[in-house]
Amino acid sequence: MTQKLQKVIEKLRSLPEDKQDQIAGFVLHELEENARWEATTAKHRGKVAKLVEQILNDEKHGRTEELDPESL
């Protein structure tokens, strides 16, 4: 375990149990989401690479338009 993580755990121990559970739930959720993201990305790596290639090619040839985030 890293020193930074040890410091985090020490601080967590000083919190009330309900706060500890709340933070633990958040961390577990984020770890699970990250694992799912990595698995999906690995599974579809070829498709994603092809899509990126198509987008870059379209941009290079002027077949894209800039989007205004405010209008989405």
XYZ file of N, CA, C and O in Angstrom:
288
model
N 0.854 -1.172 0.000
C 0.000 0.000 0.000
C 0.898 1.231 0.000
O 1.896 1.285 0.707
N 0.511 2.232 -0.779
C 1.324 3.441 -0.863
C 1.145 4.293 0.391
O 0.158 4.166 1.119
N 2.109 5.181 0.602
C 2.034 6.078 1.760
C 0.833 7.017 1.638
O 0.176 7.325 2.631
N 0.558 7.460 0.431
C -0.574 8.364 0.230
C -1.879 7.670 0.596
O -2.735 8.244 1.273
N -2.042 6.427 0.174
C -3.254 5.689 0.501
C -3.340 5.419 2.007
O -4.423 5.485 2.592
N -2.210 5.168 2.636
C -2.205 4.974 4.082
C -2.677 6.241 4.804
O -3.445 6.157 5.768
N -2.259 7.410 4.310
C -2.703 8.668 4.911
C -4.208 8.833 4.757
O -4.891 9.290 5.677
N -4.722 8.474 3.587
C -6.168 8.570 3.353
C -6.919 7.675 4.328
O -7.902 8.099 4.956
N -6.451 6.460 4.494
C -7.122 5.522 5.382
C -7.068 6.013 6.826
O -8.046 5.897 7.563
N -5.954 6.581 7.235
C -5.865 7.143 8.585
C -6.913 8.239 8.791
O -7.575 8.289 9.824
N -7.067 9.108 7.798
C -8.066 10.178 7.910
C -9.472 9.604 7.919
O -10.338 10.083 8.651
N -9.705 8.586 7.123
C -11.030 7.959 7.085
C -11.393 7.344 8.431
O -12.544 7.401 8.855
N -10.417 6.766 9.099
C -10.674 6.149 10.407
C -11.164 7.161 11.434
O -11.860 6.800 12.387
N -10.819 8.418 11.243
C -11.226 9.438 12.211
C -12.651 9.943 11.963
O -13.199 10.670 12.788
N -13.231 9.549 10.839
C -14.588 9.999 10.508
C -15.629 9.104 11.173
O -15.354 7.941 11.485
N -16.836 9.621 11.353
C -17.922 8.779 11.866
C -18.203 7.626 10.891
O -17.942 7.744 9.686
N -18.737 6.533 11.407
C -18.956 5.341 10.587
C -19.830 5.605 9.373
O -19.577 5.064 8.300
N -20.871 6.429 9.531
C -21.751 6.681 8.387
C -21.000 7.387 7.256
O -21.204 7.096 6.076
N -20.091 8.290 7.600
C -19.273 8.964 6.590
C -18.286 7.980 5.952
O -18.044 8.022 4.753
N -17.719 7.100 6.787
C -16.808 6.088 6.256
C -17.529 5.217 5.224
O -16.998 4.954 4.141
N -18.754 4.785 5.577
C -19.529 3.953 4.657
C -19.879 4.708 3.380
O -19.852 4.142 2.284
N -20.202 5.970 3.520
C -20.545 6.780 2.354
C -19.349 6.893 1.405
O -19.480 6.698 0.195
N -18.194 7.181 1.944
C -16.988 7.314 1.129
C -16.588 5.957 0.552
O -16.218 5.860 -0.623
N -16.694 4.912 1.342
C -16.359 3.574 0.858
C -17.275 3.185 -0.295
O -16.818 2.621 -1.305
N -18.565 3.490 -0.180
C -19.503 3.193 -1.261
C -19.132 3.924 -2.537
O -19.174 3.359 -3.634
N -18.753 5.186 -2.394
C -18.346 5.983 -3.550
C -17.102 5.390 -4.209
O -17.053 5.221 -5.429
N -16.093 5.062 -3.398
C -14.846 4.519 -3.935
C -15.103 3.177 -4.622
O -14.605 2.934 -5.734
N -15.882 2.308 -3.995
C -16.195 1.014 -4.610
C -16.924 1.194 -5.936
O -16.625 0.515 -6.917
N -17.869 2.111 -5.963
C -18.605 2.387 -7.197
C -17.652 2.840 -8.300
O -17.721 2.360 -9.436
N -16.755 3.764 -7.974
C -15.810 4.275 -8.963
C -14.866 3.179 -9.458
O -14.556 3.112 -10.653
N -14.410 2.316 -8.561
C -13.537 1.211 -8.973
C -14.266 0.245 -9.896
O -13.704 -0.223 -10.890
N -15.526 -0.053 -9.588
C -16.316 -0.944 -10.434
C -16.576 -0.315 -11.799
O -16.479 -0.990 -12.826
N -16.885 0.975 -11.822
C -17.118 1.665 -13.089
C -15.844 1.691 -13.925
O -15.886 1.506 -15.139
N -14.714 1.921 -13.276
C -13.440 1.931 -13.990
C -13.142 0.559 -14.591
O -12.688 0.463 -15.732
N -13.405 -0.492 -13.838
C -13.171 -1.853 -14.343
C -14.070 -2.133 -15.541
O -13.628 -2.731 -16.538
N -15.338 -1.697 -15.456
C -16.258 -1.892 -16.588
C -15.801 -1.117 -17.809
O -15.847 -1.611 -18.926
N -15.361 0.114 -17.607
C -14.876 0.943 -18.702
C -13.678 0.280 -19.372
O -13.601 0.205 -20.598
N -12.737 -0.192 -18.571
C -11.546 -0.834 -19.134
C -11.909 -2.093 -19.911
O -11.361 -2.350 -20.980
N -12.842 -2.891 -19.386
C -13.249 -4.119 -20.072
C -13.941 -3.792 -21.393
O -13.676 -4.423 -22.424
N -14.816 -2.803 -21.378
C -15.527 -2.420 -22.598
C -14.565 -1.851 -23.624
O -14.650 -2.164 -24.809
N -13.649 -1.016 -23.168
C -12.678 -0.422 -24.076
C -11.807 -1.502 -24.715
O -11.565 -1.484 -25.921
N -11.359 -2.452 -23.920
C -10.529 -3.541 -24.446
C -11.319 -4.380 -25.451
O -10.796 -4.771 -26.501
N -12.573 -4.629 -25.145
C -13.417 -5.459 -26.007
C -13.663 -4.795 -27.358
O -13.728 -5.468 -28.384
N -13.802 -3.477 -27.350
C -14.165 -2.755 -28.567
C -13.030 -1.885 -29.112
O -13.279 -0.952 -29.880
N -11.813 -2.179 -28.731
C -10.660 -1.364 -29.120
C -10.578 -1.158 -30.627
O -10.367 -0.049 -31.112
N -10.772 -2.213 -31.399
C -10.687 -2.110 -32.857
C -11.761 -1.202 -33.426
O -11.501 -0.381 -34.314
N -12.978 -1.330 -32.929
C -14.081 -0.492 -33.405
C -13.839 0.971 -33.063
O -14.100 1.859 -33.879
N -13.345 1.220 -31.860
C -13.074 2.590 -31.439
C -11.970 3.194 -32.297
O -12.085 4.339 -32.754
N -10.922 2.439 -32.557
C -9.821 2.939 -33.383
C -10.312 3.271 -34.789
O -9.933 4.301 -35.365
N -11.169 2.431 -35.343
C -11.709 2.674 -36.678
C -12.580 3.929 -36.685
O -12.516 4.739 -37.613
N -13.386 4.100 -35.659
C -14.237 5.281 -35.553
C -13.397 6.551 -35.459
O -13.675 7.549 -36.138
N -12.363 6.526 -34.641
C -11.481 7.686 -34.504
C -10.820 7.994 -35.842
O -10.740 9.163 -36.257
N -10.377 6.959 -36.531
C -9.753 7.150 -37.843
C -10.728 7.810 -38.819
O -10.365 8.730 -39.557
N -11.973 7.360 -38.826
C -12.984 7.946 -39.708
C -13.237 9.412 -39.366
O -13.338 10.261 -40.260
N -13.335 9.709 -38.083
C -13.579 11.091 -37.657
C -12.424 11.997 -38.064
O -12.642 13.096 -38.596
N -11.202 11.555 -37.828
C -10.042 12.363 -38.196
C -9.969 12.560 -39.701
O -9.633 13.653 -40.189
N -10.313 11.537 -40.461
C -10.311 11.632 -41.918
C -11.385 12.616 -42.385
O -11.146 13.446 -43.271
N -12.568 12.531 -41.788
C -13.637 13.464 -42.139
C -13.234 14.901 -41.819
O -13.498 15.815 -42.610
N -12.598 15.092 -40.687
C -12.162 16.437 -40.308
C -11.107 16.956 -41.289
O -11.163 18.110 -41.733
N -10.185 16.092 -41.643
C -9.118 16.467 -42.576
C -9.685 16.917 -43.916
O -9.159 17.826 -44.550
N -10.769 16.298 -44.340
C -11.366 16.591 -45.641
C -12.553 17.564 -45.547
O -13.329 17.697 -46.492
N -12.697 18.233 -44.412
C -13.712 19.263 -44.267
C -15.134 18.753 -44.206
O -16.079 19.463 -44.539
N -15.315 17.521 -43.767
C -16.662 16.945 -43.692
C -17.221 16.972 -42.268
O -18.110 16.208 -41.938
N -16.681 17.857 -41.451
C -17.184 18.004 -40.079
C -17.573 19.449 -39.847
O -17.180 20.334 -40.607
N -18.364 19.683 -38.832
C -18.694 21.040 -38.449
C -18.523 21.189 -36.952
O -18.730 20.248 -36.188
N -18.107 22.368 -36.559
C -17.885 22.644 -35.147
C -19.218 22.718 -34.426
O -20.169 23.324 -34.921
N -19.289 22.079 -33.280
C -20.506 22.101 -32.480
C -20.394 23.163 -31.402
O -19.339 23.355 -30.816
N -21.517 23.806 -31.141
C -21.589 24.791 -30.074
C -22.204 24.102 -28.862
O -23.391 23.741 -28.886
N -21.440 23.867 -27.793
C -21.972 23.163 -26.613
C -23.214 23.824 -26.033
O -24.064 23.168 -25.466
N -23.334 25.129 -26.216
C -24.482 25.856 -25.684
C -25.779 25.517 -26.423
O -26.865 25.700 -25.911
N -25.638 25.009 -27.648
C -26.833 24.717 -28.435
C -27.216 23.243 -28.381
O -28.194 22.845 -29.008
N -26.461 22.450 -27.669
C -26.769 21.020 -27.583
C -27.873 20.754 -26.607
O -28.110 21.376 -25.665
